[in-house]
Tab-separated table of C-alpha atoms in Angstrom:
chain	number	residue	atom	x	y	z
A	1	MET	CA	-11.464	-25.601	-10.863
A	2	GLU	CA	-9.814	-24.813	-7.540
A	3	LYS	CA	-11.160	-21.686	-5.833
A	4	ASN	CA	-7.721	-20.052	-5.576
A	5	ASN	CA	-7.556	-19.994	-9.379
A	6	LEU	CA	-10.846	-18.112	-9.779
A	7	ASN	CA	-10.673	-14.517	-10.951
A	8	ASP	CA	-11.689	-11.666	-8.664
A	9	GLU	CA	-15.088	-11.119	-10.280
A	10	ILE	CA	-16.156	-14.730	-9.731
A	11	LEU	CA	-14.907	-14.655	-6.143
A	12	ILE	CA	-16.873	-11.450	-5.529
A	13	GLU	CA	-20.026	-12.969	-7.026
A	14	ASN	CA	-19.591	-16.083	-4.879
A	15	PHE	CA	-19.051	-13.960	-1.766
A	16	LEU	CA	-22.154	-11.896	-2.479
A	17	LYS	CA	-24.102	-15.166	-2.756
A	18	GLY	CA	-22.966	-16.062	0.772
A	19	ASP	CA	-19.702	-17.940	0.213
A	20	GLU	CA	-17.452	-16.517	2.968
A	21	SER	CA	-14.478	-18.600	1.820
A	22	SER	CA	-14.337	-16.516	-1.369
A	23	PHE	CA	-13.593	-13.402	0.677
A	24	LYS	CA	-10.827	-15.267	2.478
A	25	ILE	CA	-9.190	-15.918	-0.906
A	26	ILE	CA	-9.540	-12.235	-1.850
A	27	PHE	CA	-8.000	-11.295	1.500
A	28	GLU	CA	-5.061	-13.669	1.008
A	29	ARG	CA	-4.577	-12.509	-2.581
A	30	TYR	CA	-4.417	-8.797	-1.745
A	31	TYR	CA	-3.211	-8.547	1.865
A	32	GLU	CA	0.510	-8.128	1.151
A	33	LYS	CA	-0.060	-5.702	-1.723
A	34	VAL	CA	-2.433	-3.526	0.283
A	35	ASN	CA	-0.118	-3.655	3.293
A	36	ARG	CA	2.815	-2.441	1.163
A	37	ILE	CA	0.772	0.502	-0.086
A	38	VAL	CA	-0.310	1.411	3.431
A	39	TYR	CA	3.228	1.045	4.767
A	40	SER	CA	4.484	3.385	2.053
A	41	TYR	CA	2.284	6.032	3.711
A	42	THR	CA	2.531	5.191	7.413
A	43	LYS	CA	6.201	4.165	7.506
A	44	ASN	CA	5.297	2.080	10.551
A	45	TYR	CA	4.694	-1.681	10.520
A	46	ASP	CA	2.095	-1.711	13.304
A	47	ASP	CA	0.131	1.216	11.885
A	48	ALA	CA	0.250	-0.410	8.455
A	49	LYS	CA	-1.153	-3.660	9.866
A	50	ASP	CA	-3.945	-1.796	11.670
A	51	VAL	CA	-4.913	0.295	8.649
A	52	THR	CA	-4.737	-2.765	6.384
A	53	GLN	CA	-7.165	-4.594	8.676
A	54	GLU	CA	-9.503	-1.589	8.589
A	55	ILE	CA	-9.287	-1.575	4.791
A	56	PHE	CA	-10.314	-5.214	4.541
A	57	LEU	CA	-13.156	-4.628	6.977
A	58	LYS	CA	-14.345	-1.763	4.759
A	59	VAL	CA	-13.962	-3.920	1.632
A	60	TYR	CA	-15.926	-6.715	3.331
A	61	GLU	CA	-18.734	-4.323	4.228
A	62	SER	CA	-18.682	-2.436	0.891
A	63	LEU	CA	-18.195	-5.223	-1.622
A	64	LYS	CA	-21.861	-5.160	-2.570
A	65	SER	CA	-21.391	-1.543	-3.729
A	66	PHE	CA	-18.460	-2.411	-6.030
A	67	LYS	CA	-19.718	-1.243	-9.434
A	68	LYS	CA	-17.206	-3.087	-11.646
A	69	LYS	CA	-16.444	0.127	-13.565
A	70	SER	CA	-12.779	-0.600	-12.943
A	71	LYS	CA	-10.837	-3.684	-11.969
A	72	PHE	CA	-11.272	-4.873	-8.391
A	73	SER	CA	-7.553	-4.360	-7.759
A	74	THR	CA	-7.879	-0.694	-8.742
A	75	TRP	CA	-10.860	-0.297	-6.425
A	76	ILE	CA	-9.122	-1.858	-3.421
A	77	TYR	CA	-5.916	0.119	-4.046
A	78	ARG	CA	-7.930	3.359	-4.220
A	79	ILE	CA	-9.547	2.483	-0.879
A	80	SER	CA	-6.065	1.758	0.484
A	81	VAL	CA	-4.721	5.141	-0.600
A	82	ASN	CA	-7.751	7.028	0.736
A	83	MET	CA	-7.743	5.266	4.095
A	84	SER	CA	-3.973	5.700	4.453
A	85	ILE	CA	-4.291	9.429	3.847
A	86	SER	CA	-7.197	9.636	6.311
A	87	PHE	CA	-5.141	7.782	8.906
A	88	LEU	CA	-2.225	10.199	8.493
A	89	ARG	CA	-4.504	13.229	8.767
A	90	LYS	CA	-6.076	11.853	11.923
A	91	LYS	CA	-2.700	10.959	13.394
A	92	SER	CA	-1.215	14.390	12.672
A	93	LYS	CA	-4.117	16.027	14.518
A	94	GLU	CA	-3.462	13.921	17.594
A	95	LYS	CA	0.185	15.110	17.819
A	96	ASN	CA	1.263	12.267	20.063
A	97	LEU	CA	4.621	12.491	21.780
A	98	PHE	CA	6.694	9.371	22.381
A	99	SER	CA	6.778	8.098	25.929
A	100	ILE	CA	9.700	6.106	27.297
A	101	ASP	CA	7.607	2.931	26.974
A	102	GLU	CA	6.944	3.582	23.294
A	103	VAL	CA	10.651	4.077	22.613
A	104	GLY	CA	11.297	0.692	24.254
A	105	ASP	CA	8.572	-0.885	22.113
A	106	ILE	CA	10.188	0.513	18.979
A	107	GLU	CA	13.598	-0.858	19.960
A	108	GLU	CA	12.070	-4.307	20.570
A	109	ARG	CA	10.292	-4.214	17.213
A	110	VAL	CA	13.500	-3.280	15.406
A	111	GLU	CA	15.336	-6.172	17.075
A	112	GLU	CA	12.535	-8.591	16.149
A	113	ASP	CA	12.324	-7.495	12.524
A	114	GLU	CA	16.066	-7.157	11.785
A	115	PRO	CA	15.608	-6.404	8.082
A	116	SER	CA	18.731	-6.680	5.965
A	117	TYR	CA	20.882	-3.638	5.232
A	118	ASP	CA	19.690	-3.602	1.621
A	119	ARG	CA	16.057	-3.579	2.680
A	120	LYS	CA	16.677	-0.761	5.153
A	121	LEU	CA	18.494	1.221	2.482
A	122	ALA	CA	15.709	0.646	-0.055
A	123	GLU	CA	13.100	1.776	2.494
A	124	LYS	CA	15.171	4.840	3.383
A	125	ILE	CA	15.486	5.794	-0.274
A	126	LEU	CA	11.764	5.268	-0.925
A	127	PHE	CA	10.785	7.330	2.108
A	128	GLU	CA	12.938	10.203	0.857
A	129	LEU	CA	10.599	10.455	-2.139
A	130	PRO	CA	7.520	12.686	-2.084
A	131	GLU	CA	4.371	10.697	-1.316
A	132	ASN	CA	2.891	10.518	-4.843
A	133	GLN	CA	6.253	9.647	-6.412
A	134	ARG	CA	6.785	6.902	-3.841
A	135	LEU	CA	3.355	5.365	-4.365
A	136	ALA	CA	3.528	5.577	-8.175
A	137	PHE	CA	6.982	3.983	-8.109
A	138	ILE	CA	5.883	1.173	-5.754
A	139	LEU	CA	2.744	0.445	-7.782
A	140	SER	CA	4.801	0.350	-10.974
A	141	GLN	CA	7.911	-1.491	-9.830
A	142	LYS	CA	6.732	-3.737	-6.988
A	143	GLU	CA	3.127	-4.316	-7.993
A	144	GLY	CA	3.671	-4.338	-11.760
A	145	LYS	CA	0.758	-1.985	-12.421
A	146	ARG	CA	0.392	-0.249	-15.775
A	147	TYR	CA	0.327	3.550	-15.958
A	148	LYS	CA	-3.394	3.549	-16.737
A	149	GLU	CA	-4.231	1.634	-13.567
A	150	ILE	CA	-1.848	3.707	-11.440
A	151	ALA	CA	-3.540	6.830	-12.822
A	152	GLN	CA	-6.927	5.505	-11.677
A	153	ILE	CA	-5.588	4.605	-8.228
A	154	LEU	CA	-3.902	7.984	-7.705
A	155	ASN	CA	-6.666	9.899	-9.474
A	156	VAL	CA	-4.245	11.604	-11.877
A	157	SER	CA	-3.585	11.444	-15.624
A	158	GLU	CA	-1.369	8.790	-17.219
A	159	LYS	CA	1.045	11.563	-18.208
A	160	ALA	CA	1.251	12.594	-14.542
A	161	VAL	CA	2.037	8.986	-13.585
A	162	GLU	CA	4.790	8.876	-16.189
A	163	SER	CA	6.209	12.100	-14.777
A	164	LEU	CA	5.948	10.893	-11.159
A	165	ILE	CA	7.818	7.682	-11.943
A	166	TYR	CA	10.457	9.523	-13.971
A	167	ARG	CA	11.028	11.999	-11.119
A	168	ALA	CA	11.108	9.140	-8.586
A	169	ARG	CA	13.837	7.404	-10.603
A	170	GLU	CA	15.793	10.653	-10.891
A	171	ASN	CA	15.481	11.279	-7.143
A	172	ILE	CA	16.605	7.722	-6.367
A	173	LYS	CA	19.568	8.102	-8.720
A	174	ASN	CA	20.501	11.449	-7.127
A	175	PHE	CA	20.217	9.967	-3.629
A	176	LEU	CA	22.489	7.066	-4.582
A	177	GLU	CA	25.047	9.372	-6.208
A	178	LYS	CA	24.954	11.850	-3.327
A	179	ASN	CA	25.557	9.078	-0.811
A	180	LYS	CA	28.222	7.469	-3.016
A	181	ILE	CA	26.272	4.222	-3.236
A	182	MET	CA	26.329	4.189	-7.019
């Protein structure tokens, strides 16, 4: 069986036995998903990349403490949420002001990325949502997570997840109607 087809538990066992290539597969399997979660908090591509790298470093160092009480994906998403929140707290304490150089860097980044209008609109709508609604919606719609797993990741009840997603949909609908997009 090819290594890429192995489930997470087997890859973790192999990694803990010294097979570094198993962690590389885990990294490749989860990088984009973790990065999307982090970006939903940071709203900045560079910060999201940095925090995502820190998350995988933490996962690498902490994998031996993974207790298998929940799925690995739930564990890594919980780490992602916690580290994203920690990053935002730390950043808000620093209260950095933009310098002229930073504004130039942002303009260059925007020109390089050039996301489509639809993508920009989708991001704008998502970032209008309160944090928990946004994350619950992303985990449900983009990541295909079930309410039970989202509840574990967000550390709330399944009923709360249902409510968060319902309110997110209502807020998206209201935003679209208000801006005459729908």
